Amino acid sequence: MERKLPEHAVGAEQDPEEEEMLPTFGKNCWTDMAEGFAAEDFHPAADENRLQTENRIRNLVWTVSGDYTMNVRPDVERFEREKYCVLYDCIRQGAFAKWFDQEAYQLYLVKKIYCHAMEAPLKMTASLVTEAAVGRRLLEERKGVAAIRRMACEELLDHEFSMLCASAPGQLQLAWIRRLMDPDYRAGGNTGKWLKLLVTAEAAEDTGALIRLTDTLYNQMMEPDFERKNGTLEQILAVTVEELKEFSWQDFLSEEMYEDALETYLEKLSLDMNSLPEAPEQGEDQDTEGEEKRPKKKKIVVVDEDALSKMHSYVELNYGKTWLSPAQEKQRNRKLCRGMHGDCSLYYTEGILKHPVKKNYQLVYAQKQKDKNLHAYYDAHREVKQNIRQLTGMLRKALILREEVQYTPADSGKIVPSWLWKAGRCPHGMLFLREQKNDAMDFVVDVLIDASGSQRTRQAQVAMQGFILSETLSNLRIPFRVISFCTFWDYTILHRFRDYDDDRKNNGNLFEYMTSSNNRDGLAIRAAGTDLMAREEARKLMIVLSDGKPYDVLMNRPGSRNPEPYRGEYAVKDTAREVLRLRQQGVSVLGVFAGEERELPAERKIFGKDFAYIRDIRNFAGTVGRYLLRQIDG
């Protein structure tokens, strides 16, 4: 669908340099333009005015699309590293908006993600499809684009080759680049099949054809059973805008939480789907200290008094009713939310599926996530049951050994006739045996699970780990509790799946586990530890399943101080301090790490030597079991 220049843009004042550029674009002299962009005086590092750089890139998109009303956000930071990738992305964005219905395509992508498609692979697939759809048309209309595209491909291969090799969409991207360089190139295997599909985008006449192609490519490359689990393309397209608006898109946004989060995410998606893939920035794989040294924008949520007054009801609507009375809730907050957590609140719930306020999308989403967790369990039930048997057997042997009766010499108890000769002859006078029996079951366990958005890709895996622990502890008749935690605005949500003395059937509640928002680990551990310390059992254990990355947003309240952002070294130290406080009170704390390897240094700072790194669900029982054995034997 072709867009025309709006009347209000005609005759608008132009920067003198822009006036020179626009006629050049109209004459199709794109090779000269590419050389102009490559000139040193245009490089952002040498350009005194960042706004001037952004304006030039915007003009590039507007010129190609013919639509000066398009919202364009130039990626100047990436331009410093990969200028030709950014230039070609901008050209493609304008071309796609000119020949296709960009809004309809974006809306399809959002609906697909809403139906549980993986965001990153879907965006990469969409980028490939849009490139194939507009590439040939662009070259026919503007010959000089070929030079920019070639240099963009070279930059991509230089900087992101390893990243591309690591995924199916990345391998398809590499095959597409080879085909651009050599039209006779033929890929083999699945990549060859996908490449043939991708080439059909060149002849696509409408946006609907591109949507069908994107859906087919994603399903074949990433989730062949997607339609069976989550719905067909027709069902995806039938999702209404009202349903989308009820969904919390904040987890997909990197800067702020907005009330109009769907619109913000759509805008972000429009840029991503027209962008070549980008590897993580230099240093992103380093430890937390390195992360702390790099300048970062503060993630700030600005709220007014009206929003604050509705915050509790919004939390209730999206996380389920609390099981505490208002007085109990106020008492706990006064006791626990102190120091750096002074502006925070705790919210105790058994989940939206157990105690919903009303039927909304969040309720539907929670049910869908539970179904996904259960499907994953059914697929891996043999490994899960094997882990339960292995862990139960390992711990039961240790507990039986502790229950064996031991007899020690004493000055009272059961007399030993053969020792009577010692009477009056030996100073100790130990003529008796006293029976001693260890209470092996004098244990209580808290299982605390990180349910923040960073765990989104591991939801089913984490749910199964929690279920393995629950079934094992139930088999051994050890009292235990399982709760998850996440933080929305200044509320840390504690979702209780089962309490210490609940029936075994409540172990199935673990499959209601789902992730959302951020995580304030220090406050969650403090709150859970307070309940654990109130138990009468002599031996207390806390097992924390997390990704080793505490992170929370900065709340900007009217008339209130702005606390330091809860992230990096600041958050790691606070979490480590809460773990140390519990250990000083006699609680054994184990960290079960399920995150990325680059976060291991932070995990070590928090838990010291008492943490287990789980790379594979099949190793869960052995790794966690060895730690629990040490606690039993101790």
XYZ file of C-alpha atoms in Angstrom:
634
model
C 0.000 0.000 0.000
C 1.663 3.150 -1.230
C 1.684 6.212 0.986
C 1.850 9.796 -0.260
C 3.584 12.804 1.184
C 1.081 14.616 3.441
C 0.104 18.134 2.441
C 1.451 19.672 5.652
C 4.926 18.321 4.807
C 5.039 20.038 1.425
C 6.987 23.260 1.636
C 8.232 22.518 5.155
C 11.570 24.060 5.982
C 14.505 21.737 5.354
C 18.009 21.690 6.655
C 20.250 23.025 3.812
C 22.129 19.714 3.749
C 18.860 17.791 3.610
C 17.754 19.882 0.643
C 20.854 18.686 -1.169
C 20.300 15.062 -0.173
C 16.663 14.715 -1.186
C 17.129 15.517 -4.904
C 20.056 13.113 -4.890
C 17.812 10.342 -3.585
C 15.243 11.153 -6.222
C 17.844 10.646 -8.956
C 18.676 7.186 -7.603
C 22.305 8.107 -7.003
C 22.506 5.721 -4.071
C 26.145 4.749 -4.537
C 27.220 8.362 -4.025
C 24.943 8.552 -1.008
C 26.533 5.434 0.502
C 29.964 7.008 0.152
C 28.623 10.182 1.749
C 27.371 8.241 4.766
C 30.728 6.533 5.048
C 32.550 9.866 5.166
C 34.257 10.651 8.436
C 32.434 13.960 8.916
C 29.127 12.078 9.213
C 30.286 9.534 11.783
C 28.456 10.198 15.086
C 31.748 10.191 16.987
C 32.891 13.154 14.892
C 29.499 14.807 14.497
C 28.906 17.573 16.999
C 25.138 17.359 16.723
C 23.492 13.996 17.425
C 20.145 15.385 16.348
C 21.568 16.146 12.914
C 22.598 12.498 12.557
C 19.140 11.310 13.539
C 17.464 13.720 11.129
C 19.537 12.489 8.213
C 18.610 8.882 8.923
C 14.935 9.837 9.303
C 15.029 11.560 5.935
C 16.383 8.370 4.438
C 13.345 6.395 5.645
C 10.883 9.123 4.683
C 12.372 9.442 1.210
C 12.042 5.733 0.473
C 8.534 5.407 1.943
C 7.205 8.748 0.693
C 5.536 9.160 4.091
C 6.857 11.984 6.295
C 4.450 11.036 9.096
C 6.240 7.754 9.811
C 7.571 7.412 13.332
C 11.296 6.690 12.987
C 13.707 6.111 15.871
C 17.255 5.918 14.486
C 19.598 3.577 16.347
C 22.527 5.995 16.613
C 24.380 3.807 19.144
C 24.451 0.866 16.753
C 25.310 3.242 13.913
C 28.630 3.910 15.619
C 29.456 0.195 15.355
C 27.626 -0.935 12.212
C 26.652 2.082 10.101
C 25.772 0.149 6.942
C 23.522 -2.285 8.840
C 21.635 0.665 10.316
C 21.409 2.444 6.943
C 20.094 -0.633 5.186
C 17.634 -1.289 8.014
C 16.287 2.248 7.604
C 15.975 1.839 3.831
C 14.124 -1.457 4.283
C 11.818 0.053 6.876
C 10.791 2.796 4.471
C 10.393 0.357 1.575
C 8.255 -2.056 3.582
C 5.983 0.786 4.712
C 5.640 1.863 1.067
C 4.694 -1.491 -0.470
C 3.028 -3.372 2.387
C 0.731 -2.787 5.342
C 3.279 -2.473 8.122
C 0.668 -2.117 10.877
C -1.143 -5.331 9.902
C 2.149 -7.232 9.838
C 3.177 -5.841 13.243
C -0.175 -6.792 14.723
C 0.241 -10.372 13.491
C 3.653 -10.589 15.200
C 2.218 -9.291 18.475
C -0.630 -11.807 18.320
C 1.824 -14.618 17.608
C 3.901 -13.639 20.662
C 0.693 -13.357 22.697
C 0.004 -16.992 21.717
C 3.391 -17.988 23.218
C 5.729 -17.772 20.240
C 9.363 -17.094 21.164
C 9.977 -13.403 20.655
C 13.603 -13.305 19.437
C 13.362 -16.104 16.782
C 10.043 -14.697 15.522
C 11.490 -11.197 15.084
C 14.519 -12.633 13.291
C 12.226 -14.615 10.963
C 10.163 -11.479 10.308
C 13.329 -9.530 9.492
C 14.280 -12.130 6.883
C 10.816 -12.161 5.322
C 10.623 -8.359 5.078
C 14.124 -8.247 3.555
C 13.159 -10.850 0.934
C 9.902 -9.025 0.200
C 11.425 -5.601 -0.489
C 15.016 -6.339 -1.537
C 14.447 -6.981 -5.249
C 11.886 -4.181 -5.544
C 14.346 -1.754 -3.940
C 17.160 -2.647 -6.332
C 14.890 -2.250 -9.340
C 13.846 1.213 -8.207
C 17.114 2.451 -6.687
C 20.201 0.773 -8.121
C 22.612 2.237 -5.554
C 20.974 0.281 -2.690
C 22.983 -2.759 -3.816
C 26.214 -1.175 -2.550
C 24.731 -0.414 0.877
C 23.224 -3.903 1.140
C 26.540 -5.525 0.240
C 28.424 -3.528 2.882
C 25.698 -4.252 5.458
C 26.084 -7.992 4.785
C 29.848 -7.717 5.196
C 29.423 -5.946 8.556
C 26.957 -8.600 9.648
C 29.327 -11.432 8.774
C 32.252 -9.675 10.478
C 30.430 -8.980 13.749
C 27.626 -11.510 14.170
C 28.754 -14.668 12.340
C 29.058 -16.805 15.502
C 25.700 -15.608 16.789
C 24.020 -16.431 13.474
C 25.464 -19.945 13.390
C 23.886 -20.729 16.764
C 20.216 -20.751 15.660
C 18.033 -21.972 12.799
C 16.926 -18.435 11.775
C 20.576 -17.360 11.921
C 21.632 -20.205 9.621
C 18.850 -19.199 7.234
C 20.159 -15.606 7.351
C 23.631 -16.861 6.385
C 22.166 -18.898 3.528
C 20.211 -15.853 2.336
C 23.359 -13.710 2.345
C 25.230 -16.361 0.322
C 22.359 -16.417 -2.182
C 22.548 -12.625 -2.511
C 26.245 -12.924 -3.345
C 25.797 -15.973 -5.577
C 22.334 -16.390 -7.213
C 23.203 -20.001 -8.111
C 23.856 -20.965 -4.466
C 21.789 -23.923 -3.201
C 21.680 -24.827 0.492
C 21.153 -28.385 1.653
C 19.052 -30.042 4.354
C 16.417 -28.141 6.297
C 18.136 -24.827 5.605
C 17.726 -25.426 1.872
C 14.021 -26.158 2.341
C 13.554 -22.996 4.401
C 15.523 -20.946 1.872
C 13.201 -22.047 -0.928
C 10.243 -20.906 1.166
C 11.903 -17.578 1.923
C 12.563 -16.863 -1.755
C 8.807 -16.966 -2.419
C 8.533 -13.671 -0.478
C 10.082 -11.888 -3.471
C 6.896 -12.502 -5.445
C 4.467 -11.742 -2.596
C 1.820 -9.251 -3.666
C 0.151 -8.512 -0.341
C 0.800 -8.472 3.404
C -1.370 -11.547 3.979
C 1.022 -13.668 1.908
C 3.972 -12.452 4.023
C 2.096 -13.243 7.237
C 1.374 -16.800 6.064
C 5.005 -17.262 5.020
C 6.350 -15.919 8.316
C 4.043 -18.215 10.269
C 5.055 -21.270 8.255
C 8.785 -20.504 8.492
C 8.701 -19.888 12.242
C 6.722 -23.052 12.949
C 8.988 -25.224 10.792
C 12.236 -23.802 12.184
C 11.367 -23.326 15.860
C 8.183 -25.128 16.959
C 6.805 -27.782 14.591
C 3.998 -28.539 17.077
C 3.083 -24.869 17.614
C -0.338 -25.185 15.972
C -1.248 -28.208 18.098
C -0.218 -26.497 21.331
C -1.131 -22.868 20.735
C -3.459 -22.580 17.749
C -3.511 -22.180 13.971
C -2.824 -18.967 12.066
C -6.560 -18.315 11.836
C -6.887 -18.609 15.626
C -3.902 -16.289 16.107
C -5.361 -13.640 13.804
C -8.700 -13.937 15.631
C -7.149 -12.546 18.845
C -8.744 -9.160 19.503
C -6.991 -5.894 20.285
C -8.906 -5.808 23.588
C -7.295 -9.102 24.596
C -3.872 -7.773 23.640
C -4.339 -4.613 25.692
C -5.133 -6.633 28.808
C -1.806 -8.443 28.538
C 1.167 -7.110 30.524
C 3.581 -6.232 27.685
C 5.950 -4.591 30.140
C 8.040 -7.768 30.364
C 8.963 -7.288 26.683
C 9.995 -3.632 27.114
C 13.531 -2.681 28.065
C 13.180 0.933 29.174
C 10.042 1.661 31.174
C 6.637 0.321 32.133
C 3.997 2.281 30.318
C 0.261 2.313 30.821
C -0.043 2.032 27.003
C 2.458 -0.816 26.926
C 0.919 -2.470 23.825
C 1.433 0.653 21.734
C 4.993 0.958 22.995
C 5.709 -2.665 22.161
C 4.226 -2.308 18.683
C 6.525 0.636 18.044
C 9.529 -1.367 19.266
C 8.503 -4.337 17.118
C 8.282 -2.211 13.965
C 11.970 -1.382 14.360
C 13.062 -4.922 15.234
C 11.304 -6.623 12.318
C 13.124 -4.350 9.844
C 16.542 -4.781 11.453
C 19.413 -7.093 10.740
C 20.242 -9.267 13.795
C 22.556 -7.699 16.331
C 24.859 -9.514 18.744
C 25.021 -8.416 22.410
C 27.119 -5.341 23.047
C 30.747 -5.722 24.023
C 30.893 -6.564 27.691
C 27.356 -7.895 28.105
C 28.715 -11.328 28.827
C 30.971 -10.083 31.571
C 30.289 -10.306 35.266
C 28.148 -7.986 37.314
C 31.065 -5.723 38.214
C 31.756 -5.077 34.546
C 28.076 -4.427 34.021
C 28.112 -1.914 36.850
C 30.977 0.056 35.316
C 29.151 0.673 32.053
C 26.893 3.703 31.987
C 23.258 2.625 31.828
C 19.949 4.368 31.770
C 18.012 4.040 34.985
C 14.859 2.045 34.554
C 12.326 4.422 36.064
C 8.582 4.158 36.533
C 6.940 7.528 37.108
C 3.626 7.242 38.974
C 1.159 9.839 40.193
C -1.130 9.782 43.219
C -4.022 8.376 41.210
C -1.908 5.449 39.974
C -0.656 4.800 43.506
C -4.195 4.611 44.852
C -5.086 1.971 42.255
C -1.876 -0.026 42.560
C -3.115 -2.525 45.157
C -6.300 -3.283 43.214
C -4.265 -3.698 40.004
C -1.935 -6.173 41.719
C -4.974 -8.038 43.067
C -6.517 -8.126 39.588
C -3.403 -9.574 37.933
C -1.984 -11.823 40.660
C -5.087 -12.978 42.549
C -6.563 -12.031 45.922
C -4.306 -12.036 48.965
C -4.801 -14.577 51.738
C -3.891 -12.018 54.404
C -6.274 -9.606 56.092
C -5.529 -5.876 55.633
C -4.271 -5.707 59.229
C -1.930 -8.693 58.773
C -0.638 -7.286 55.485
C 0.055 -3.900 57.082
C 1.814 -5.539 60.038
C 4.117 -7.596 57.811
C 4.984 -4.624 55.624
C 5.818 -2.508 58.674
C 8.061 -5.251 60.046
C 9.876 -6.353 56.868
C 9.921 -3.422 54.427
C 12.704 -1.409 55.995
C 16.042 0.057 55.001
C 16.592 -0.003 51.256
C 13.189 -1.711 50.930
C 11.429 1.043 52.874
C 9.332 2.175 49.880
C 8.311 -1.400 49.010
C 5.340 -3.588 49.896
C 4.764 -7.327 50.175
C 1.777 -9.073 48.629
C 0.925 -12.659 49.636
C -1.251 -14.682 47.254
C -2.015 -18.227 46.136
C -2.215 -17.125 42.526
C -4.756 -15.801 40.073
C -5.955 -19.307 39.172
C -6.877 -20.027 42.798
C -8.377 -16.659 43.745
C -9.212 -14.529 40.666
C -10.943 -11.181 41.023
C -12.633 -11.518 37.623
C -12.053 -13.222 34.304
C -9.517 -11.187 32.357
C -6.668 -11.916 30.003
C -4.189 -12.459 32.826
C -6.369 -15.324 34.070
C -6.513 -16.846 30.587
C -2.759 -16.383 30.168
C -2.082 -18.079 33.525
C -4.152 -21.094 32.440
C -2.318 -21.247 29.103
C 1.049 -21.152 30.858
C -0.040 -23.918 33.230
C -1.003 -26.032 30.209
C 2.418 -25.378 28.635
C 4.166 -26.396 31.855
C 2.107 -29.590 32.013
C 2.841 -30.402 28.352
C 6.563 -30.008 29.054
C 6.192 -32.296 32.072
C 4.429 -34.971 30.026
C 7.206 -34.788 27.439
C 9.885 -35.228 30.132
C 7.945 -37.246 32.719
C 10.373 -40.172 32.609
C 13.332 -37.944 33.501
C 11.264 -36.190 36.185
C 10.135 -39.448 37.808
C 13.656 -40.838 37.618
C 14.938 -37.742 39.402
C 12.267 -38.113 42.099
C 13.138 -41.800 42.657
C 16.868 -41.094 42.703
C 16.631 -38.137 45.064
C 14.161 -39.906 47.378
C 16.309 -43.050 47.590
C 19.477 -41.092 48.229
C 18.002 -39.057 51.070
C 15.973 -41.901 52.595
C 19.127 -43.972 53.144
C 20.775 -41.089 54.957
C 17.699 -40.496 57.107
C 17.429 -44.193 58.044
C 21.062 -44.172 59.170
C 20.343 -41.164 61.373
C 17.343 -42.967 62.895
C 19.419 -45.965 64.045
C 19.522 -46.267 67.824
C 22.935 -45.666 69.370
C 24.103 -46.665 72.880
C 26.730 -44.700 74.752
C 28.341 -45.321 78.175
C 26.641 -43.255 80.905
C 26.155 -43.005 84.657
C 22.539 -44.073 84.320
C 20.475 -46.221 81.994
C 20.672 -49.953 81.327
C 23.277 -51.659 83.533
C 25.967 -53.786 81.879
C 26.854 -56.727 84.191
C 30.272 -57.256 82.603
C 31.239 -53.716 83.661
C 30.429 -54.181 87.384
C 34.038 -54.964 88.169
C 34.749 -51.270 87.502
C 32.713 -50.222 90.566
C 35.031 -48.477 93.016
C 38.050 -49.151 90.814
C 37.542 -46.683 87.901
C 37.051 -42.949 88.541
C 34.464 -42.440 85.769
C 32.087 -45.109 87.071
C 30.356 -45.619 83.697
C 28.471 -48.889 84.331
C 25.422 -48.197 82.172
C 24.429 -47.814 78.518
C 22.121 -44.961 77.550
C 19.959 -45.236 74.464
C 20.231 -42.321 72.028
C 17.981 -41.910 69.023
C 18.412 -39.162 66.421
C 15.279 -37.457 65.233
C 15.999 -37.631 61.524
C 12.743 -35.938 60.601
C 13.405 -32.799 62.630
C 13.759 -30.842 59.373
C 11.758 -28.096 57.713
C 12.419 -26.776 54.200
C 11.482 -23.592 52.338
C 11.697 -23.628 48.529
C 11.856 -20.087 47.107
C 11.566 -19.695 43.309
C 12.448 -16.638 41.218
C 9.416 -15.844 39.016
C 10.709 -12.699 37.302
C 10.518 -12.037 33.564
C 14.147 -13.107 33.060
C 12.991 -16.701 33.729
C 10.407 -16.549 30.928
C 12.230 -18.948 28.607
C 12.746 -21.465 31.447
C 9.258 -21.507 32.983
C 8.515 -25.166 32.329
C 12.034 -26.208 33.413
C 11.783 -24.318 36.711
C 8.275 -25.684 37.370
C 9.601 -29.241 36.937
C 12.534 -28.590 39.293
C 10.133 -27.330 41.953
C 7.898 -30.364 41.409
C 10.827 -32.781 41.795
C 11.755 -31.195 45.126
C 8.135 -31.204 46.309
C 7.534 -34.861 45.484
C 10.811 -35.893 47.112
C 10.123 -34.030 50.354
C 6.570 -35.423 50.398
C 7.952 -38.952 50.020
C 10.199 -38.349 53.048
C 7.371 -36.711 55.057
C 9.464 -33.594 55.667
C 7.367 -30.431 56.159
C 8.083 -27.859 53.457
C 6.686 -24.800 51.740
C 7.060 -23.634 48.117
C 6.644 -19.996 47.103
C 7.678 -17.932 44.079
C 8.504 -14.239 43.999
C 8.523 -11.385 41.512
C 8.213 -7.612 41.820
C 5.661 -5.440 40.048
C 6.103 -1.695 40.632
C 6.919 -1.577 44.362
C 5.015 -4.768 45.256
C 7.007 -7.965 45.789
C 4.521 -10.750 44.999
C 4.918 -13.944 47.065
C 2.911 -16.717 45.401
C 2.409 -19.679 47.754
C 1.994 -22.987 45.895
C 1.818 -25.117 49.052
C 2.268 -24.527 52.784
C 4.353 -26.553 55.224
C 1.696 -29.046 56.264
C -0.451 -29.151 53.115
C -1.572 -32.364 51.478
C 0.619 -33.963 48.806
C -1.938 -33.159 46.086
C -0.935 -29.487 46.356
C 2.425 -30.338 44.760
C 0.641 -30.096 41.411
C 0.193 -26.376 42.020
C 3.832 -25.970 40.925
C 2.660 -26.162 37.319
C 0.826 -22.862 37.881
C 4.250 -21.224 37.980
C 4.586 -18.289 35.582
C 6.922 -15.332 35.341
C 6.379 -11.598 35.295
C 8.159 -8.261 35.761
C 11.246 -7.924 38.005
C 12.765 -9.457 41.130
C 13.826 -7.977 44.480
C 15.581 -11.072 45.832
C 16.751 -9.567 49.122
C 13.250 -8.634 50.287
C 11.782 -11.987 49.176
C 14.448 -13.950 51.082
C 13.927 -11.754 54.155
C 10.158 -12.353 54.093
C 10.432 -16.120 53.536
C 13.183 -16.436 56.162
C 11.036 -14.744 58.819
C 8.329 -17.422 58.435
C 10.926 -20.184 58.381
C 12.532 -18.990 61.622
C 9.128 -19.177 63.342
C 9.033 -22.960 62.808
C 9.867 -25.269 65.762
C 12.049 -27.750 63.862
C 15.720 -27.779 64.868
C 17.110 -28.029 61.316
C 15.968 -25.400 58.828
C 16.817 -25.336 55.124
C 16.065 -22.807 52.407
C 16.511 -23.689 48.731
C 16.459 -20.703 46.358
C 15.912 -21.402 42.630
C 17.009 -18.287 40.743
C 19.010 -16.934 37.807
C 21.433 -15.012 40.042
C 20.332 -11.628 38.707
C 18.331 -9.513 41.189
C 16.862 -6.523 39.355
C 14.041 -4.096 40.065
C 12.807 -0.805 38.596
C 13.132 2.610 40.209
C 9.800 3.965 41.442
C 9.466 7.736 41.219
C 6.732 8.669 43.708
C 5.316 12.182 44.086
C 7.029 14.003 46.945
C 9.250 11.015 47.726
C 12.962 10.410 47.584
C 14.284 8.373 44.661
C 16.046 5.286 46.003
C 19.072 3.819 44.300
C 18.073 1.420 41.476
C 17.963 -2.169 42.707
C 20.365 -3.808 40.253
C 23.987 -4.835 39.740
C 26.392 -4.876 42.680
C 23.959 -2.978 44.901
C 21.264 -5.681 44.570
C 23.743 -8.581 44.721
C 25.207 -7.288 48.003
C 21.754 -6.863 49.538
C 20.731 -10.411 48.562
C 24.023 -11.826 49.882
C 23.483 -9.912 53.142
C 20.046 -11.501 53.640
C 21.460 -14.968 52.922
C 24.270 -14.385 55.443
C 21.782 -13.167 58.081
C 19.781 -16.394 57.743
C 22.903 -18.543 57.987
C 23.949 -16.713 61.145
C 20.575 -17.706 62.617
C 21.252 -21.374 61.849
C 19.399 -21.714 58.520
C 21.166 -23.645 55.767
C 20.710 -21.823 52.440
C 21.313 -23.435 49.048
C 21.179 -21.540 45.760
C 20.051 -23.609 42.761
C 21.261 -21.672 39.727
C 19.304 -21.957 36.478
C 20.511 -18.858 34.635
C 23.109 -17.961 32.027
C 26.737 -18.865 32.673
C 27.768 -15.210 32.610
C 25.712 -14.635 35.796
C 27.688 -17.247 37.782
C 29.986 -14.680 39.478
C 26.943 -12.936 40.982
C 25.537 -16.276 42.148
C 28.828 -17.066 43.896
C 28.781 -13.703 45.660
C 25.260 -14.357 46.921
C 25.504 -18.006 48.019
C 29.240 -18.596 48.412
C 30.158 -22.250 47.938
C 26.634 -23.486 48.663
C 25.081 -23.281 45.226
C 24.313 -25.821 42.524
C 24.521 -25.082 38.795
C 21.864 -27.069 36.929
C 22.584 -27.302 33.203
C 20.249 -30.222 32.502
C 17.080 -31.428 34.237
C 18.553 -34.949 34.277
C 21.325 -33.797 36.630
C 18.987 -32.097 39.078
C 18.582 -34.953 41.561
C 22.279 -35.754 41.863
C 23.392 -32.137 42.261
C 20.761 -31.047 44.794
C 20.855 -34.425 46.550
C 24.554 -34.128 47.394
C 23.941 -30.831 49.163
C 20.939 -32.134 51.094
C 22.955 -35.182 52.160
C 25.558 -32.871 53.694
C 22.837 -31.169 55.700
C 21.414 -34.482 56.928
C 24.820 -35.900 57.842
C 25.761 -32.630 59.543
